[in-house]
Protein backbone atom coordinates (compact mmCIF):
# COMPACT_ATOMS: atom_id res chain seq x y z
CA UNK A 1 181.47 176.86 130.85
CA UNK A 2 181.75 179.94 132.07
CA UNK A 3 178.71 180.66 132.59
CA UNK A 4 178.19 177.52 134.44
CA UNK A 5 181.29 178.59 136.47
CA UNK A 6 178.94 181.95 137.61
CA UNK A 7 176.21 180.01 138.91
CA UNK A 8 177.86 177.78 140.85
CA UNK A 9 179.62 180.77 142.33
CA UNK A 10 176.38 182.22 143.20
CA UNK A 11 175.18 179.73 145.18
CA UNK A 12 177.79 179.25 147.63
CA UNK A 13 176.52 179.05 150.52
CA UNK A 14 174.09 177.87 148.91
CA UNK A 15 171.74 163.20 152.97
CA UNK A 16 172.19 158.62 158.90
CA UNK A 17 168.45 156.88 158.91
CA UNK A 18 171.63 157.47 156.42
CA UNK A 19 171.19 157.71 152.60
CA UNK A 20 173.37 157.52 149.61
CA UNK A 21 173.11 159.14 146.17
CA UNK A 22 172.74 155.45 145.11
CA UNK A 23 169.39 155.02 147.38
CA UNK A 24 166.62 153.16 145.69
CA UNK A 25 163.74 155.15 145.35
CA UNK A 26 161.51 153.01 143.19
CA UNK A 27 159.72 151.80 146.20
CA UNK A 28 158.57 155.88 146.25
CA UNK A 29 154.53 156.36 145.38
CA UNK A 30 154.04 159.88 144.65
CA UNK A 31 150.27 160.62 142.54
CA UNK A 32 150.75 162.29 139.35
CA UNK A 33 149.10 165.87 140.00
CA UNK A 34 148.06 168.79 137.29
CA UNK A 35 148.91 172.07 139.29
CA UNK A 36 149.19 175.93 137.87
CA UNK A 37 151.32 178.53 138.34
CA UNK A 38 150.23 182.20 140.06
CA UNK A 39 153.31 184.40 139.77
CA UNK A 40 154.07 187.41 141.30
CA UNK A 41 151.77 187.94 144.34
CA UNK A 42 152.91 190.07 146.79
CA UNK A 43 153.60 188.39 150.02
CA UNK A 44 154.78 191.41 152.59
CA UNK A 45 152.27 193.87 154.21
CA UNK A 46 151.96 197.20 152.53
CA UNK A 47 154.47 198.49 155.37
CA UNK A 48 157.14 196.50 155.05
CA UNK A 49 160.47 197.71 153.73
CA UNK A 50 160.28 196.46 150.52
CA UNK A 51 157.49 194.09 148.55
CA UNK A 52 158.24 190.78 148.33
CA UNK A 53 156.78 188.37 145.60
CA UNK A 54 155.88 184.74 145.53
CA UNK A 55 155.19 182.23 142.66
CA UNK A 56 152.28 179.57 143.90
CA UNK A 57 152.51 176.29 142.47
CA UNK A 58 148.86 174.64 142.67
CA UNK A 59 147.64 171.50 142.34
CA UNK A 60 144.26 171.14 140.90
CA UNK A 61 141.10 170.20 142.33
CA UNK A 62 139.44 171.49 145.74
CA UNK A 63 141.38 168.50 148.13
CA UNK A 64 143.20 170.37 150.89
CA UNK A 65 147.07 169.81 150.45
CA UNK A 66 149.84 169.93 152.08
CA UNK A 67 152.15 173.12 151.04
CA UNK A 68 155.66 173.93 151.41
CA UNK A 69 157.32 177.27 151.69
CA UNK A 70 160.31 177.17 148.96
CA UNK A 71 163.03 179.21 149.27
CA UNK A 72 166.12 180.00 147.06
CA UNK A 73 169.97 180.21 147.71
CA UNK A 74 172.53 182.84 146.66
CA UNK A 75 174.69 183.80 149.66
CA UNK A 76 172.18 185.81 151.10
CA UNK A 77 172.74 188.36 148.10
CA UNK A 78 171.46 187.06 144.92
CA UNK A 79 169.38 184.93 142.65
CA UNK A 80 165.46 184.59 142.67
CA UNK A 81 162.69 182.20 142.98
CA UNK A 82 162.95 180.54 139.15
CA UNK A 83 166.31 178.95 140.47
CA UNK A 84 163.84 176.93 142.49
CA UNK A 85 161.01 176.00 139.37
CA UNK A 86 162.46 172.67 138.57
CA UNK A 87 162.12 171.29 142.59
CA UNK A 88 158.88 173.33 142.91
CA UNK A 89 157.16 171.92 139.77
CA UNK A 90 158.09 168.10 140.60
CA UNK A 91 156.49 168.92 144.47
CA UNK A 92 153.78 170.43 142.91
CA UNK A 93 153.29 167.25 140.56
CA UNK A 94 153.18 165.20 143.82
CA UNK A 95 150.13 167.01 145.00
CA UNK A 96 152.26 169.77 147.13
CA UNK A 97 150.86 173.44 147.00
CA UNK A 98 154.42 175.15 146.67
CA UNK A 99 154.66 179.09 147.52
CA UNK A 100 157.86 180.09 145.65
CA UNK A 101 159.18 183.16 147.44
CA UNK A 102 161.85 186.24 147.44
CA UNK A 103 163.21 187.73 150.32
CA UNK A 104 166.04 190.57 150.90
CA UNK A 105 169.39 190.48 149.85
CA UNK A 106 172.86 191.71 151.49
CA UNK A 107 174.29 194.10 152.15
CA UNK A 108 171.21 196.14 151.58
CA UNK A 109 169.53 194.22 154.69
CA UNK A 110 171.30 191.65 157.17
CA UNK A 111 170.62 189.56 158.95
CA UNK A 112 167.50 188.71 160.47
CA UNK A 113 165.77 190.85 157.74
CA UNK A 114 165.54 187.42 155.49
CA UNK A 115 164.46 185.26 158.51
CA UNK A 116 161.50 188.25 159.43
CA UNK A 117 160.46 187.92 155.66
CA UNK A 118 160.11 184.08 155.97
CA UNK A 119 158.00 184.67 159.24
CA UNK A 120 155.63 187.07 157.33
CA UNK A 121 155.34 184.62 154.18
CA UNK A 122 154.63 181.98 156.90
CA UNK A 123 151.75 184.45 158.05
CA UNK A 124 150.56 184.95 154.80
CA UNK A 125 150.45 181.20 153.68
CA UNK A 126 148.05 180.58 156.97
CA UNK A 127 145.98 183.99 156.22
CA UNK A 128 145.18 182.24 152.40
CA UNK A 129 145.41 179.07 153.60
CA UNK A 130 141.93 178.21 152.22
CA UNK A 131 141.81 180.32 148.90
CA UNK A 132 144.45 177.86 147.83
CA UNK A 133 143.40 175.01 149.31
CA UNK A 134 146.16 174.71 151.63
CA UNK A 135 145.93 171.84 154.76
CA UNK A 136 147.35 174.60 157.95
CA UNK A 137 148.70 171.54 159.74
CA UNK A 138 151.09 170.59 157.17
CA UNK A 139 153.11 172.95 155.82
CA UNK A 140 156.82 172.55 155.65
CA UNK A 141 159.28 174.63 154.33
CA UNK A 142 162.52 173.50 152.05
CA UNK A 143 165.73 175.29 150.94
CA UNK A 144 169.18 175.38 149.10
CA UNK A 145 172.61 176.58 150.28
CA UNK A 146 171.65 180.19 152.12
CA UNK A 147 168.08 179.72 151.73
CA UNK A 148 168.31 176.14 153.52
CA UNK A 149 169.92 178.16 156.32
CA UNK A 150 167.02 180.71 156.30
CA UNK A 151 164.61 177.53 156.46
CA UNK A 152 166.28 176.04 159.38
CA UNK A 153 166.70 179.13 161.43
CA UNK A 154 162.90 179.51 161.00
CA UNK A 155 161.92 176.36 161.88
CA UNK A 156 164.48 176.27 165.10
CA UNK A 157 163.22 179.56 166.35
CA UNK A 158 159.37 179.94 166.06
CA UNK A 159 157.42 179.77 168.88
CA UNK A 160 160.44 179.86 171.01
CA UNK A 161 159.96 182.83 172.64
CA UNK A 162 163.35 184.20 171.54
CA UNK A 163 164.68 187.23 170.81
CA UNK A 164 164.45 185.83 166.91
CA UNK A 165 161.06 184.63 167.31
CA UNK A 166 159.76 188.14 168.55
CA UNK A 167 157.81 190.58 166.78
CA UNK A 168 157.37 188.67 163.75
CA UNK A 169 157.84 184.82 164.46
CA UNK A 170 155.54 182.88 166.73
CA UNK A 171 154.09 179.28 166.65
CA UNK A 172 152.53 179.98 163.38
CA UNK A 173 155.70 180.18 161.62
CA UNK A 174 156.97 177.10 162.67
CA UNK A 175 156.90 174.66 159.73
CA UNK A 176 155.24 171.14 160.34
CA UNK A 177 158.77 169.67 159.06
CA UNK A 178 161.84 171.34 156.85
CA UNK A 179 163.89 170.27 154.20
CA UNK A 180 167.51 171.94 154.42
CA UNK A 181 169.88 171.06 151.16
CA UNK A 182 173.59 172.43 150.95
CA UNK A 183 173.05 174.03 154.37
CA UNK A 184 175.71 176.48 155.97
CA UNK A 185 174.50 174.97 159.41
CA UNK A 186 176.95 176.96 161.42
CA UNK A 187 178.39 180.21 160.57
CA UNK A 188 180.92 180.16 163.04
CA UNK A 189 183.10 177.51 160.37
CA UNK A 190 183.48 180.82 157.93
CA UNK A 191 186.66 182.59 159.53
CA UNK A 192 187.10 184.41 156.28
CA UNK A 193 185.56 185.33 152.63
CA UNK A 194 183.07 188.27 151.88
CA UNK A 195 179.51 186.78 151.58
CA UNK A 196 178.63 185.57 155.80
CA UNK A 197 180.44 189.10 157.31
CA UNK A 198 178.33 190.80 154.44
CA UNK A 199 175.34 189.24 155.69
CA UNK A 200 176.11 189.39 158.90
CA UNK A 201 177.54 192.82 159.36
CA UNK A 202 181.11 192.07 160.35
CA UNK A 203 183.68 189.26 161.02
CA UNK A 204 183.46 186.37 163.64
CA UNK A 205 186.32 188.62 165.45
CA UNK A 206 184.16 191.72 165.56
CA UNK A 207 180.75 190.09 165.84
CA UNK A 208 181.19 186.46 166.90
CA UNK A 209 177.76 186.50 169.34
CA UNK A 210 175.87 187.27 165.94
CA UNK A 211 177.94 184.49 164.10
CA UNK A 212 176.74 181.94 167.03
CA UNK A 213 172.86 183.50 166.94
CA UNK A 214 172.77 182.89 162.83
CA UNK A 215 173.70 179.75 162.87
CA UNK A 216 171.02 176.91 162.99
CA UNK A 217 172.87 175.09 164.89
CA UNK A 218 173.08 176.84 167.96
CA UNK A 219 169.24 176.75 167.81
CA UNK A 220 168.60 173.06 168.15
CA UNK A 221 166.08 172.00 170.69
CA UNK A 222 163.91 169.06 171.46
CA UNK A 223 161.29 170.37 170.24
CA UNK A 224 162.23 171.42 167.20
CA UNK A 225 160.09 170.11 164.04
CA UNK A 226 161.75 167.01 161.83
CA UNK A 227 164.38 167.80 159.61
CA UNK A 228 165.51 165.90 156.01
CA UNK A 229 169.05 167.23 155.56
CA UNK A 230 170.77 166.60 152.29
CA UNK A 231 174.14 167.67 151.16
CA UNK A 232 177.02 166.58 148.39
CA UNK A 233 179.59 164.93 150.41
CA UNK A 234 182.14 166.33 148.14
CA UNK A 235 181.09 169.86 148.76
CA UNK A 236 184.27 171.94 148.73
CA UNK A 237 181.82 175.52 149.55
CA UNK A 238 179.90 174.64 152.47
CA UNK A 239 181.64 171.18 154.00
CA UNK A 240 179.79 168.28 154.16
CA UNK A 241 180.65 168.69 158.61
CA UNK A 242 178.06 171.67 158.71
CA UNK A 243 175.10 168.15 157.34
CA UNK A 244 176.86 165.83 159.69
CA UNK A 245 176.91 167.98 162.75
CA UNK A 246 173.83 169.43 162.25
CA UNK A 247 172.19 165.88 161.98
CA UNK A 248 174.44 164.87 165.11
CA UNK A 249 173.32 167.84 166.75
CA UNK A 250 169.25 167.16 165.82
CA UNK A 251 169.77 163.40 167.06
CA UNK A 252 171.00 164.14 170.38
CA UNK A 253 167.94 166.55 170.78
CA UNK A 254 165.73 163.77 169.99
CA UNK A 255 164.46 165.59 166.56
CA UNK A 256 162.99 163.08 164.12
CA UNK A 257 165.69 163.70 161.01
CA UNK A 258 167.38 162.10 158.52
CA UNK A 259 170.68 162.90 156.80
CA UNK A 260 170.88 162.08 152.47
CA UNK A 261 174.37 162.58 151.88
CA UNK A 262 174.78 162.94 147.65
CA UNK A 263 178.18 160.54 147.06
CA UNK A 264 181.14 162.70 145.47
CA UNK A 265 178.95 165.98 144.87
CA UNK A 266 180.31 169.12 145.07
CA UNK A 267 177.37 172.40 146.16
CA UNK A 268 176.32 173.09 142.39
CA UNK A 269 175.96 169.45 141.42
CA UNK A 270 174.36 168.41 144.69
CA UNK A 271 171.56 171.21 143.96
CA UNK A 272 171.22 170.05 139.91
CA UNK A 273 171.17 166.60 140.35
CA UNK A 274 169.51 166.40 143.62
CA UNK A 275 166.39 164.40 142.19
CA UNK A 276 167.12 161.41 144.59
CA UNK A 277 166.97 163.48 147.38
CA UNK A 278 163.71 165.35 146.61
CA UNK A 279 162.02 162.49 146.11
CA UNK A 280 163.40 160.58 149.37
CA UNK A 281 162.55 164.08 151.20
CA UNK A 282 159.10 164.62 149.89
CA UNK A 283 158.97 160.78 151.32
CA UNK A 284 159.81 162.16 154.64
CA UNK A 285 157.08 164.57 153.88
CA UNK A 286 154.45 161.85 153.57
CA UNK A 287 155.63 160.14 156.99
CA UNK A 288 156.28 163.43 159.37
CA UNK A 289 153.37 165.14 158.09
CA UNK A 290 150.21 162.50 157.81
CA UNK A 291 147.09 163.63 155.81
CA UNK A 292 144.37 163.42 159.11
CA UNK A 293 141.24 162.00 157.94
CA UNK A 294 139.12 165.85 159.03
CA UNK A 295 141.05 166.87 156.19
CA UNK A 296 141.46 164.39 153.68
CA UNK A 297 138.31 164.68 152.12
CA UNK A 298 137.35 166.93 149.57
CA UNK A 299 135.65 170.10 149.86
């Protein structure tokens, strides 16, 4: 139990078309797909402040696939890329290439240091694109609790020309659609606690423009690639508001996006018994992110 207790404490900060935890998902055709596993490849440039590893998750075969950029929660201080293995092995079964990554922790590095290392493992997925047979035009990224927010921020921002987007964002990071779970959509709702002004570098007194530039919300624009939001609608951690306005928010933009809420879930049970939601999402997947015929044949 207590140990139990620990994780779930770890993740804090860790789906409408509307979904239940009770959607049917039989209707769902996903192929049944071998894949191995390449850990510990380093994903940062030999410059960067410190190496960052990722796990790859790889179908077998030579088809071109779609990938997704996986990324773990934690508040932003904590945890690694195994929390992730059960989600990344049941995409990878479905014929997803899955890059598994790490990324810097508070209160060593705030924020954007997480959202640059994103935009480099974005870099490096399209520079190896075709040594693991990885489709360029569809990769998404997905994420839990903090590492949902990291996920959204980086799809929100690239190619926008912003002061987020410079130096190390651009088009090329922008993911072809995201998957956000548990997500602290707008930091602004934390007035207190340790783990956002840790991240951040202060509280919403002190810093409040920095609260309002880390939150995903803020960051919502038309053009903005299609979101699959899912969150426990019992989550007493980050509320089940931050999924609803978020969504509300992505609507009025005109973003393709759907909202899975997870019926009487609180943050750690919405993220170990999320298997409805993964499966509906990699649905979302299929629809947003069409295999083109150029690439669907083999090489």
């Amino acid at each position: 139990m207590r140990s139990l207790l620990l994780l779930s404490a770890a993740f804090i900060l860790s789906a409408c078309a509307n979904y239940s935890a009770n959607t049917d998902v039989s209707d769902i055709t996903l192929p049944d797909t071998r894949f191995r596993v390449i850990e510990d490849l380093t994903y940062t440039p030999p410059n960067w402040p410190q190496a960052l590893r990722a796990d790859i998750y790889q179908p077998l075969g030579d088809q071109l696939r779609p990938a997704v950029l996986m990324v773990h929660g934690g508040g932003w201080e904590g945890r690694e890329p195994d929390d992730m293995r059960s989600i990344a092995e049941t995409l990878a079964s479905s014929g997803f290439v899955v890059v598994n990554v790490a990324y810097r922790f508070a209160p060593a590095y705030q924020f954007p240091a997480p959202l640059h290392d994103l935009q480099q493992a974005m870099h490096w997925i399209h520079a190896n694109a075709d040594r693991y047979n990885i489709d360029s035009q569809r990769v998404a990224a997905l994420g839990y609790s903090a590492g949902a927010h990291l996920v959204s921020l980086l799809g929100l921002v690239a190619g926008t020309g912003g002061e987020l987007d410079r130096e190390y964002g651009g088009i090329i990071t922008r993911p072809a659609a995201v998957i956000a779970g548990g997500t602290p959509s707008d930091l602004r709702k934390f007035t207190g606690g340790r783990l956002v002004p840790q991240f951040l570098g202060g509280t919403i007194n002190e810093i409040p423009e920095v609260f309002a530039a880390a939150s995903p919300v803020t960051h919502v624009h038309a053009k903005a690639p299609p979101f699959f939001i899912y969150h426990g609608s019992s989550d007493m951690l980050v509320g089940s508001d931050h999924a609803s306005d978020f969504y509300a928010a992505l609507q009025q933009a005109g973003v393709p996006s759907e909202l899975y809420l997870l019926r009487l879930r609180g943050h750690m049970t919405a993220f170990v018994t999320a298997g409805g939601a993964i499966k509906t999402g990699m649905q979302f997947l299929q629809r947003v992110m069409p295999e083109q015929s150029a690439t669907a044949a083999s090489r």
